[in-house]
Each structure stands twice: as structure tokens, then as C-alpha cells.
CSV table of C-alpha atoms in Angstrom, one decimal:
chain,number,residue,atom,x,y,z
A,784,UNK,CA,7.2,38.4,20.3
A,785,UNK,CA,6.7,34.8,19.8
A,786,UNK,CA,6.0,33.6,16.0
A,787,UNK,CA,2.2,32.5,15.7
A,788,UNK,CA,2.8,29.9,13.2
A,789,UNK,CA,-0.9,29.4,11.1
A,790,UNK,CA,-0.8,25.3,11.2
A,791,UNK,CA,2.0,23.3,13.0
A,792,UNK,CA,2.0,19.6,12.5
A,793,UNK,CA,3.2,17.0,14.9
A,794,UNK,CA,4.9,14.1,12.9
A,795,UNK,CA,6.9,13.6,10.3
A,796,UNK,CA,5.6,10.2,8.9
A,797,UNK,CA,2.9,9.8,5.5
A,798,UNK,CA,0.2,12.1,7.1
A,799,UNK,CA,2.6,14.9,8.9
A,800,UNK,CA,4.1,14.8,5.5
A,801,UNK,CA,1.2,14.6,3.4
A,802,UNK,CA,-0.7,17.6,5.1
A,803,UNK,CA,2.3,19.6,5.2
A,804,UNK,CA,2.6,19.1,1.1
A,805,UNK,CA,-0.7,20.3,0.5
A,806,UNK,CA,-0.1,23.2,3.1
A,807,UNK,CA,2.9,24.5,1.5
A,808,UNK,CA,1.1,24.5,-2.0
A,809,UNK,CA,-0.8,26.7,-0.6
A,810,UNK,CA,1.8,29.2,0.9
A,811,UNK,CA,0.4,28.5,4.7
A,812,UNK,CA,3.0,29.2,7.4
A,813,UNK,CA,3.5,25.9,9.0
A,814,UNK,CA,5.7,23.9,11.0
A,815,UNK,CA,6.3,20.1,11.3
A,816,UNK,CA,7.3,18.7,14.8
A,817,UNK,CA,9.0,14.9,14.8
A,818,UNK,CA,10.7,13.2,17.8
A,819,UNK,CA,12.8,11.3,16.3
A,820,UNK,CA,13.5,11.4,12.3
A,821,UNK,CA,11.5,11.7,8.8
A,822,UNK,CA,9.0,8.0,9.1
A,823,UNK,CA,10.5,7.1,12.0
A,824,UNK,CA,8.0,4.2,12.9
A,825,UNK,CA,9.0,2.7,9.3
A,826,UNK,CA,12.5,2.6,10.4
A,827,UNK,CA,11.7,1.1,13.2
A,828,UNK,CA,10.0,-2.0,11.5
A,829,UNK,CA,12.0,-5.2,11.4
A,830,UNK,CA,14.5,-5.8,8.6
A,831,UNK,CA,12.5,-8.1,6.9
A,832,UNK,CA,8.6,-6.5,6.8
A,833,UNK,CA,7.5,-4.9,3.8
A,834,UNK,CA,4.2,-3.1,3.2
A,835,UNK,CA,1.3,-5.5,2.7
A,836,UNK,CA,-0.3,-2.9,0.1
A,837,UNK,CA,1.7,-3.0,-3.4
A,838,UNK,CA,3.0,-0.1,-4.8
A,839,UNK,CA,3.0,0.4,-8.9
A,840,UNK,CA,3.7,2.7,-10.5
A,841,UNK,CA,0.2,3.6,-13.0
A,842,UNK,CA,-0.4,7.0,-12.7
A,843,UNK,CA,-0.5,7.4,-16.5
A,844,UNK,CA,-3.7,5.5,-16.7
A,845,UNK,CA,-5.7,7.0,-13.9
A,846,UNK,CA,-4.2,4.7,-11.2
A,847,UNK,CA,-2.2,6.4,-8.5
A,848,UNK,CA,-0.2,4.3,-6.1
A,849,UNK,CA,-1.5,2.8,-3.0
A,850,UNK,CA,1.1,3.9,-1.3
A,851,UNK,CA,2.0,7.4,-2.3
A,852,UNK,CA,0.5,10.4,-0.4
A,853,UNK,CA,1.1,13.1,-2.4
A,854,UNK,CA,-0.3,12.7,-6.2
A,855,UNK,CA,1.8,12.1,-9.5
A,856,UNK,CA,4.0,10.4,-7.2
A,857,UNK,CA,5.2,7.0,-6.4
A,858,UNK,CA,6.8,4.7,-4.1
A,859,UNK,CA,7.2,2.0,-6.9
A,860,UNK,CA,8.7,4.2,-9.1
A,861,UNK,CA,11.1,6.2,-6.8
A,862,UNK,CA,12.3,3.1,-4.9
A,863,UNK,CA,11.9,0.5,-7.3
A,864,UNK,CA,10.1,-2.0,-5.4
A,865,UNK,CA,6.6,-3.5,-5.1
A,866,UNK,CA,6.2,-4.1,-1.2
A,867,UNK,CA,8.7,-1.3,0.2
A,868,UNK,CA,10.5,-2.2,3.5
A,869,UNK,CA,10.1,0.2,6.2
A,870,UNK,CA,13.5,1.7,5.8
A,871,UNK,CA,12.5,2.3,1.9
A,872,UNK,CA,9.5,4.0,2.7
A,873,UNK,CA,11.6,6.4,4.9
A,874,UNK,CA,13.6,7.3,2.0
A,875,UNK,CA,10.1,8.3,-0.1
A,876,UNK,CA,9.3,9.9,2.5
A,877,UNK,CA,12.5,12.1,2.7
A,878,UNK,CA,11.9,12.8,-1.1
A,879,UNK,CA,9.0,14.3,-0.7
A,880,UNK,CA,10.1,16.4,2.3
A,881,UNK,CA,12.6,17.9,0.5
A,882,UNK,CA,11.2,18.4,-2.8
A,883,UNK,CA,8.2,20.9,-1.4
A,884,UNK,CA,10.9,22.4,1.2
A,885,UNK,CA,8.7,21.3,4.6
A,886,UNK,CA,10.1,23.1,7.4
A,887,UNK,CA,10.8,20.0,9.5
A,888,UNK,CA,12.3,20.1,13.3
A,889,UNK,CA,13.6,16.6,14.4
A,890,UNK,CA,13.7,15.4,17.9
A,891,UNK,CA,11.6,17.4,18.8
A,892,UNK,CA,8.9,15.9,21.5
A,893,UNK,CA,5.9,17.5,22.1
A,894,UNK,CA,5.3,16.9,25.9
A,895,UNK,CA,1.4,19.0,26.1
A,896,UNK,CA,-0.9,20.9,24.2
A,897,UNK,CA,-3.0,23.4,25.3
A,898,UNK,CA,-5.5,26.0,24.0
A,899,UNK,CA,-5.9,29.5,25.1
A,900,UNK,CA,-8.4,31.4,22.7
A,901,UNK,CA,-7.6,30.9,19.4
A,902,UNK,CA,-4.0,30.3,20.0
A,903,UNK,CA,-2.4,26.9,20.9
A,904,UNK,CA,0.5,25.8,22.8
A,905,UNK,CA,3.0,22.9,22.3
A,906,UNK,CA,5.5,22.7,25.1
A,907,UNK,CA,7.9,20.7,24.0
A,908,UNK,CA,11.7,19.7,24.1
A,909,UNK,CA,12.9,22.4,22.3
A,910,UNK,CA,10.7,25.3,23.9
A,911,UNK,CA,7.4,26.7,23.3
A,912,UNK,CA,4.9,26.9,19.9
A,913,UNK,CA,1.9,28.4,18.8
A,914,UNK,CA,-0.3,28.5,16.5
A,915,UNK,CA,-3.6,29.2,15.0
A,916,UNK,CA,-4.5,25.1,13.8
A,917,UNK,CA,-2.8,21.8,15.0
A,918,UNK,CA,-2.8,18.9,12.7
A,919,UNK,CA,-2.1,15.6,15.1
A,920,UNK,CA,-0.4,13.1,12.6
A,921,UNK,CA,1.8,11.6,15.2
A,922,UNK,CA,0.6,8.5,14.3
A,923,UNK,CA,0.1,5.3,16.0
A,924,UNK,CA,3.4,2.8,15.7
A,925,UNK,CA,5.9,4.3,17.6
A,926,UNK,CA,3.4,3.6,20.9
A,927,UNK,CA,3.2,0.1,21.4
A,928,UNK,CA,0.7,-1.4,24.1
A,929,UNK,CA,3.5,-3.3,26.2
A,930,UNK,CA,1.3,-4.4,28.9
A,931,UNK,CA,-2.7,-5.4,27.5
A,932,UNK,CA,-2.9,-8.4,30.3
A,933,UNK,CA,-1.0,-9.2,33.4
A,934,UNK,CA,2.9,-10.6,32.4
A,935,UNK,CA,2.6,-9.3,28.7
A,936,UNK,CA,6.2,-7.4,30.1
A,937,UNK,CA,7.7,-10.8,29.8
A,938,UNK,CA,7.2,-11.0,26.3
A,939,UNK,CA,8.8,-9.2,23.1
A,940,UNK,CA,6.3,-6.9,21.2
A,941,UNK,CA,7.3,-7.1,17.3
A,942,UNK,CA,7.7,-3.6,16.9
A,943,UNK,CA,10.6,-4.6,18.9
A,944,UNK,CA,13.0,-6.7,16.9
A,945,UNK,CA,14.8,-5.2,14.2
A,946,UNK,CA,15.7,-9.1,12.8
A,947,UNK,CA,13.8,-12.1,12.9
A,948,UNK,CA,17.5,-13.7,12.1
A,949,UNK,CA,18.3,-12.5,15.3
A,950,UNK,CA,15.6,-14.2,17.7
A,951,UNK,CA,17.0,-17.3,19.3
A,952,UNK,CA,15.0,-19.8,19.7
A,953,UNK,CA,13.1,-22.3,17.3
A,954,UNK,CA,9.5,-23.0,19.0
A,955,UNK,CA,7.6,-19.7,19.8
A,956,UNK,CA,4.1,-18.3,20.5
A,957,UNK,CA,2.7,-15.3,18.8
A,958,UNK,CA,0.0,-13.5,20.7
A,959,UNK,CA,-2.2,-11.9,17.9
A,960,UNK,CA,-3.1,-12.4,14.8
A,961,UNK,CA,-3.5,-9.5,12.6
A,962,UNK,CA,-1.1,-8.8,9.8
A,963,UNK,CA,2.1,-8.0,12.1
A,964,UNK,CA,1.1,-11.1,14.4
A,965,UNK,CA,1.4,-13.3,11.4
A,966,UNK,CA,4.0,-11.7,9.7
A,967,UNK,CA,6.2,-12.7,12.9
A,968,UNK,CA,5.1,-16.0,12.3
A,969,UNK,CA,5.5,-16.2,8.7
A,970,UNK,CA,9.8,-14.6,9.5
A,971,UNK,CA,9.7,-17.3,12.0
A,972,UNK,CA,8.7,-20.0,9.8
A,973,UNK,CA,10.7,-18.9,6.6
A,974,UNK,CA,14.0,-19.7,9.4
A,975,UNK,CA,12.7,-23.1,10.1
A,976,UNK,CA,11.3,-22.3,13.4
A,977,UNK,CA,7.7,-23.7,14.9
A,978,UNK,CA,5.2,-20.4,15.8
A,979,UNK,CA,2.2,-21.2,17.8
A,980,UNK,CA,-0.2,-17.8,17.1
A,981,UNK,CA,-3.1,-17.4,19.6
A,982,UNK,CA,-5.7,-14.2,18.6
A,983,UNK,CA,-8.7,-13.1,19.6
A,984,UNK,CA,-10.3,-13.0,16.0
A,985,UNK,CA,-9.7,-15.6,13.2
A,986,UNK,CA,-8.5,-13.0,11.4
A,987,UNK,CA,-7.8,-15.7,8.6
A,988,UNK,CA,-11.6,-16.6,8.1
A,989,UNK,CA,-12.9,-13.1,8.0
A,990,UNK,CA,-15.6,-13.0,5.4
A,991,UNK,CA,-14.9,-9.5,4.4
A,992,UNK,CA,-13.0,-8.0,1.8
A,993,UNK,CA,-12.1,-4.9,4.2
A,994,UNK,CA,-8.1,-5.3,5.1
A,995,UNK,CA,-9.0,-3.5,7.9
A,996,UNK,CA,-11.2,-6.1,9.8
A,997,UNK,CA,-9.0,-9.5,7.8
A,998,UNK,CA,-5.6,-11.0,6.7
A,999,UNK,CA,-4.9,-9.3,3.3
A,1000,UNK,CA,-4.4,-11.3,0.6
A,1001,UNK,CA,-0.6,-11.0,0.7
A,1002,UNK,CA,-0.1,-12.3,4.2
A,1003,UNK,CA,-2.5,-14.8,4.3
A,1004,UNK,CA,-1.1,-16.4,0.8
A,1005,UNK,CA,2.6,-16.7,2.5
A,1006,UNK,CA,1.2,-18.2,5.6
A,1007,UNK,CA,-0.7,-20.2,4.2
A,1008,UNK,CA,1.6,-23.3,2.8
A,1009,UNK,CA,3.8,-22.8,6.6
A,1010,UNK,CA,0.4,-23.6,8.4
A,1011,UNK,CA,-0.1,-26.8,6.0
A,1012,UNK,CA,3.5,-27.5,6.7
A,1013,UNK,CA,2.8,-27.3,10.5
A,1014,UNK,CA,5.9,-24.6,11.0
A,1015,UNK,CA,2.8,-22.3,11.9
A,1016,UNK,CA,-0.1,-23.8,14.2
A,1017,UNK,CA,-3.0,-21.0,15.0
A,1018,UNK,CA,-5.3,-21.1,17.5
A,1019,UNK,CA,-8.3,-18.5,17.0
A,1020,UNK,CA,-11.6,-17.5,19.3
A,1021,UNK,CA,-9.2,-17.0,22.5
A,1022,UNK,CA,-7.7,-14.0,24.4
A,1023,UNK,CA,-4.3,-14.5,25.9
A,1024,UNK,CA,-5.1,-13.2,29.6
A,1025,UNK,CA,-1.8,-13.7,31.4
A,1026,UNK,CA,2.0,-14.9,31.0
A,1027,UNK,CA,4.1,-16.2,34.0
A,1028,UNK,CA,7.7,-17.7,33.8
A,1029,UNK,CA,8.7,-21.0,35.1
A,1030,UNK,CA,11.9,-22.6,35.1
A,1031,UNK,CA,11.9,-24.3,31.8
A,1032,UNK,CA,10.1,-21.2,30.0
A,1033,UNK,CA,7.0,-19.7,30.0
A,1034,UNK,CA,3.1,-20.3,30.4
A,1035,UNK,CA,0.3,-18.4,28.4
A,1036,UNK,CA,-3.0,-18.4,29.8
A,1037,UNK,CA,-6.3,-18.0,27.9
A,1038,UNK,CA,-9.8,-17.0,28.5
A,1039,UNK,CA,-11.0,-20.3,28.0
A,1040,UNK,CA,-9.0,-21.9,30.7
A,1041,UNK,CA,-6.2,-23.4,28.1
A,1042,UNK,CA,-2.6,-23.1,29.0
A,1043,UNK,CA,0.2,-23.3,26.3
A,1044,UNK,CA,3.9,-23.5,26.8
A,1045,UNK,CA,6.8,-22.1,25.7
A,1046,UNK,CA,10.8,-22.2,25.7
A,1047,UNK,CA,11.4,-18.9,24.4
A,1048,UNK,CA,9.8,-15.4,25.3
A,1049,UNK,CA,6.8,-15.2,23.7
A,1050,UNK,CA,6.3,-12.8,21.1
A,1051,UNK,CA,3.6,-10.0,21.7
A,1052,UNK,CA,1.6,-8.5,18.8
A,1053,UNK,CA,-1.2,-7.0,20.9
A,1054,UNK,CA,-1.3,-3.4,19.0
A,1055,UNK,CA,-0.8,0.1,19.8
A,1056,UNK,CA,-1.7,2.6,22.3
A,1057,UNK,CA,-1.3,5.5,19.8
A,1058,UNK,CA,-0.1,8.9,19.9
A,1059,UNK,CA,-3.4,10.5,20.9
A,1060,UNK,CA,-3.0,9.3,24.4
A,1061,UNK,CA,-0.8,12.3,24.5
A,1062,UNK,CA,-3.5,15.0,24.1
A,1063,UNK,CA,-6.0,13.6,26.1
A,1064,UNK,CA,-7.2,16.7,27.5
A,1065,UNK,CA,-8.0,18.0,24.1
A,1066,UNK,CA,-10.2,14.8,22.9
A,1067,UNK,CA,-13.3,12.9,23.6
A,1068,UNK,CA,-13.8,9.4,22.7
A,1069,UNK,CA,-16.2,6.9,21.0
A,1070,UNK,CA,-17.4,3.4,21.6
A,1071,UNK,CA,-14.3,1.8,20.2
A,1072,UNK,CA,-12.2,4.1,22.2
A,1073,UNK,CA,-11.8,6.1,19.2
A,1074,UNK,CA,-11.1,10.0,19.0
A,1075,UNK,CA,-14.6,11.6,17.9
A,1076,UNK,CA,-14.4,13.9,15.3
A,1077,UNK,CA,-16.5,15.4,12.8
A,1078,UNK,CA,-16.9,15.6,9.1
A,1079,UNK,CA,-13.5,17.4,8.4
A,1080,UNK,CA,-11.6,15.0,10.8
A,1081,UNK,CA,-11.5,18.5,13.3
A,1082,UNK,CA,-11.7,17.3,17.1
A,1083,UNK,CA,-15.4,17.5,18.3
A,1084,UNK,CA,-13.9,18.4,21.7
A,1085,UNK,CA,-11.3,21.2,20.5
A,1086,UNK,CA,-12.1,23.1,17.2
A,1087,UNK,CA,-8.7,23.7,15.3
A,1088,UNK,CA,-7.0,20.5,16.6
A,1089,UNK,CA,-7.3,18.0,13.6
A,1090,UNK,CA,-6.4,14.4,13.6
A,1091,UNK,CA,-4.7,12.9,10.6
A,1092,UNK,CA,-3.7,9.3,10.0
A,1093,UNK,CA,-4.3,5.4,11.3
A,1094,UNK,CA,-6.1,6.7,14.3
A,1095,UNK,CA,-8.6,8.4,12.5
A,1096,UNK,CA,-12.1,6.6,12.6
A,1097,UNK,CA,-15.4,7.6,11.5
A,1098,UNK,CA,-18.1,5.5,12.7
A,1099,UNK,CA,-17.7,1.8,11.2
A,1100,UNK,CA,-15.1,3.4,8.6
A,1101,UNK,CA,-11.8,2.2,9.8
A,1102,UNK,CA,-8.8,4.6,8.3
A,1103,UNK,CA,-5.2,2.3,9.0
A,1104,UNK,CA,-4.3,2.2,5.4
A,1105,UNK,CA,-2.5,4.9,3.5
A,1106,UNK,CA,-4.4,4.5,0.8
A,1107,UNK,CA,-7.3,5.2,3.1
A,1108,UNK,CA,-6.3,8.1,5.1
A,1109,UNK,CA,-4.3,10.0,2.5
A,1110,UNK,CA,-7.6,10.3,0.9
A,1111,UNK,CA,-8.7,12.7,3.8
A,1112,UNK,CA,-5.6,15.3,4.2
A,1113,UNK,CA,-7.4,17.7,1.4
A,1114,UNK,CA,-10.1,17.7,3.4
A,1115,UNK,CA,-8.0,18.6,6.4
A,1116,UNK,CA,-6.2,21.2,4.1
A,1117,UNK,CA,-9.4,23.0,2.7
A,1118,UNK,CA,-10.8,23.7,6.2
A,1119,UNK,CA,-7.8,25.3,7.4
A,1120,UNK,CA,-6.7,27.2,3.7
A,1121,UNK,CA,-10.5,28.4,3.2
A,1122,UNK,CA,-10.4,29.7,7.3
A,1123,UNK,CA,-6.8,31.7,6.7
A,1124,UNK,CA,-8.2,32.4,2.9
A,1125,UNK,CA,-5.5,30.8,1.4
A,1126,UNK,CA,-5.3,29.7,-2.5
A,1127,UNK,CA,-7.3,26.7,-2.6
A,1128,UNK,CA,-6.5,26.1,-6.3
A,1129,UNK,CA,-4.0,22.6,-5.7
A,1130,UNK,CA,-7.1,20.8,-4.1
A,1131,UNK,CA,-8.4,20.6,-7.8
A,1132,UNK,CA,-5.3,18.0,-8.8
A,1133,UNK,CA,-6.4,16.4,-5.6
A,1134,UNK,CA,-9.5,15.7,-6.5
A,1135,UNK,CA,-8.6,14.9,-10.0
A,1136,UNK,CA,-6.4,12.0,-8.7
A,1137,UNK,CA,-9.0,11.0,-6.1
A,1138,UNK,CA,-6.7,12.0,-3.3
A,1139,UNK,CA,-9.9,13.9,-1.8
A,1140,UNK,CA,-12.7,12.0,-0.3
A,1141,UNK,CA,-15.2,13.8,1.4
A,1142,UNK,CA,-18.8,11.8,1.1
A,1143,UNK,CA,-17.6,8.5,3.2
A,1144,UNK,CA,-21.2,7.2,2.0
A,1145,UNK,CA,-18.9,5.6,-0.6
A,1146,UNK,CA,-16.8,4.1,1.6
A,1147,UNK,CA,-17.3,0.1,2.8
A,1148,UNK,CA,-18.9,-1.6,-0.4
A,1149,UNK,CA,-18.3,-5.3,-0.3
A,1150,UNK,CA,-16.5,-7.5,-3.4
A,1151,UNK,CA,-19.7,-9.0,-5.0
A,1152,UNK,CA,-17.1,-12.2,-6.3
């Protein structure tokens, strides 16, 4: 007979990890499923980006890492570095795998889900799995939206290019301008070369202190003196809405009727599709195209099936940081232990540390200066 595992996770990056910690404290019979390796999308960042978010290393005061997802831990402290790079995180990542002994199988691709009772299925590459609960952490960055408009395959999405030092060219557009639209600019203009970045939102202007909605702080303060020194030139308010190739280059359309040329292929930093497009038939969606779920981040649509990490949105509460979704994998974790009547006793250190948020009342409060 088949093993019924209780909770199987699918992804091994901060939430597929961070669940699974909390799980295994907790003696749950569970399974991680990854594609590829341990924070794969991190290793798949370019050589040069590091996290926008610093990591240090304050535990001892009360302060726990912005970037560590399991508590009394940190990224500062085991890497030795403020902003991590991608392949760094990894390596955090890995630590933490192996120090609570997560069952892990990589390459692994789950292909479909389905539920039958209170048992589901995950056909994948490697054969068929069950279990009671699914925890979705399959992230967002390894799915990048390659075609938003008409020509965008003509371009390069970011996620793309494992070295800015190894993009030819030296006069470039950048189509969108969130943090890794102007990070490409900011590579770009650190190697001497011009980037023209066309968004949507003047992400630069944003009179919020939510990094969700703006430029952090980080990014906007290197971009800053390159956009005074006219290496970067950004042009806000406008949707890119088509790219077509001439003989010299290429042409980039916007909603307002403008058309800006380029030598080199233009560089696309339009987003991601997600990994929830995977289990549609399991989810419904919101206004913003957003997976609805409910207090404890379980699926309205499929009870059992719970989504963990940058996808997760409630309402006008937008979770793409660690530090903000981390703060939600107790809650995950205490649905699922008090339902299989496991030893809840761990989630106390959890919300000791403030790893456990649970009254998002709290959640959205503006900088008064």
C-alpha cells in the first residue's frame, strides 16, 4: 500500500523550507517536493543581485533577521554578509535543511494535483504521492511571464542572465520598474552602459513606506546618482504594449502612442506568472488575480491545500517579502499540527520571536516621519 504521507510540501526554497522546520519540530510525517535543487530561484538570480532587505545578525536583543525563516537563526551570521547574493542564500538555505533533517526529493516536478476525499494526489516525475495536507510553497520566480504584450519574446527577461558583464551592448531599455527592473539598470549602469527604463508605475515617487507597492530604500539610493549622471533615463506613467525588430534594432511601443528605439534586445522585467498557475483546478481567484484564501492561508476552494510564500495575498496585505510571509508558516503549521494532534509546544518560540502573525489588523501602518 501506498504511504499516506500527513503534509507534503512542494518547494524547497524559504517557505517549503520554513514550513517543513516547523513541521518536523513537531514529529509530522512530511515530504518536501523540489524540481530542481534546495532555493533554486536564488541560484538562478544574476551574479551580481543581492537581497534588497539587510540581514544582521541581532537576535540577542530582540531583533531577528529580516531574512531568516526559521528563529535564532541568521543569514548575516551564517554567511557573513549584509545583502546575500542569491547563491548565498542557497547555502542558508541548505543549512537549515540539513540541520532539522527535512526529507527533501530533488527534481522532482509535480505535473497535477488532485483531491479525492480526504486524500490528495501529486502525479509527478517520479510517480505518485499522497497525503492528508498540501502546503504549495512552490513559489513565484522560477515562472517568469515571457510574453505580457505582443513581441515581449524578442526581449531578455532578467531572470534570465546570470551576468550583467556578460550582456553586450551599451545602450539598452528596461521594461519595468520595480526593484529587479532597476536593479538591471543600476548593473547596467555600474558597466558604463546607458539604460532607458519604461514602467507602468513611478515606482520611484511612491509616497508609501510599503516595499511592496515602492523602490526600497536600497535600490532607489544606488540608482539614484546613475539617473543624475544620465547612465539611467526613466520614463514612468506608460505600458510598453508591443516590441518589433527592424534592421538596425528594435522598436518599443507604448500606450501613449510613443515609440523608443533600441540597438540591443531589450531587457524585460515584466514579473512572474507564479507557480499557482499549476493548480488551477484547486484555486479560485480575487480581484488582483490573487489565490483567495482564508484566515489560515488554507485555499477557500480546496480545504487542506495551503499556500505559503510571495503569492500569498490577503486583501490589500501584500506578502513578497520574507520577512513578511515567514511570519505566516506557524499559522500554516498550527492548523495542520492541532488537525493531526500533534505537539504544538515549538509554536510558543515562534511567537516569542514574532515569527507568528495571525491578527493582520496590524499589518500596513504608515511611517508618521
Amino acid at each position: 500500500m501506498k504511504k499516506i504521507y500527513d503534509v507534503i510540501i512542494v518547494g524547497a526554497g524559504p517557505s517549503g523550507i520554513g514550513v517543513a522546520s516547523i513541521l518536523k519540530q513537531m514529529n509530522a510525517s512530511c515530504l518536501v517536493l523540489e524540481k530542481e535543487d534546495i532555493g533554486a530561484s536564488f541560484l538562478h538570480w544574476p551574479e551580481e543581485m543581492r537581497f534588497i532587505t539587510p540581514s544582521f545578525p541581532a537576535q540577542g536583543f530582540g531583533q531577528t533577521d529580516l531574512n531568516a525563516i526559521v528563529p535564532k537563526t541568521s543569514p548575516a551570521y551564517t554567511l557573513d554578509s549584509e545583502h546575500p547574493s542569491g547563491a548565498d542564500y542557497a547555502k542558508y538555505l541548505n543549512v537549515l535543511a540539513e540541520h532539522f533533517a527535512i526529507p527533501i526529493k530533488k527534481g522532482v516536478q509535480v505535473n497535477q494535483v488532485n483531491k479525492k476525499g480526504s486524500v490528495f494526489s501529486l502525479d509527478t516525475s517520479a510517480g505518485l504521492y499522497q497525503s492528508r495536507y498540501v502546503v504549495w510553497a512552490a513559489g513565484q520566480y522560477q515562472y517568469p511571464n515571457l510574453r505580457p504584450f505582443p513581441g515581449a519574446d524578442l526581449a531578455t527577461h532578467n531572470s534570465l542572465v546570470s551576468s550583467w558583464k556578460e550582456v553586450d551592448g551599451d545602450d539598452f531599455i528596461v521594461i519595468g520598474g520595480y526593484e529587479s527592473g532597476m536593479d538591471a539598470a543600476y548593473q547596467l549602469g555600474k558597466l558604463g552602459k546607458k539604460a532607458t527604463v519604461i514602467a507602468r508605475t513611478n515606482t520611484w515617487e511612491q509616497d508609501t513606506s510599503d516595499p511592496s507597492i515602492a523602490l526600497s530604500v536600497y535600490t532607489y539610493n544606488r540608482v539614484r546618482p546613475l539617473i543624475n549622471s544620465e547612465l539611467i533615463t526613466v520614463v514612468g506613467n506608460t505600458a510598453v504594449t508591443e516590441i518589433s525588430e527592424n534592421a538596425s534594432g528594435y522598436d518599443v511601443y507604448t500606450a501613449d502612442g510613443k515609440v523608443f528605439f533600441t540597438p540591443e534586445k531589450p531587457i524585460l522585467a515584466a514579473g512572474f506568472k507564479g507557480s499557482t498557475t499549476l493548480i488551477e483546478n484547486l484555486v479560485t481567484r480575487g480581484e488582483h488575480d490573487e489565490v483567495l484564501v482564508n484566515e489560515t492561508d488554507e485555499t477557500v476552494a480546496t480545504p487542506g491545500l495551503f499556500l505559503a510564500g510571495p503569492e500569498l495575498r490577503h486583501g490589500s496585505h501584500i506578502f513578497c517579502y520574507i520577512y513578511k510571509f515567514r511570519q505566516r508558516y506557524a499559522v500554516i503549521a498550527e492548523t495542520i499540527g492541532r488537525n493531526l494532534n500533534l505537539d504544538l509546544s515549538v509554536l510558543d518560540m515562534y511567537k516569542q520571536e514574532n515569527f507568528y502573525l495571525d491578527d493582520l489588523s496590524t499589518c500596513g501602518e504608515m511611517c508618521q516621519c
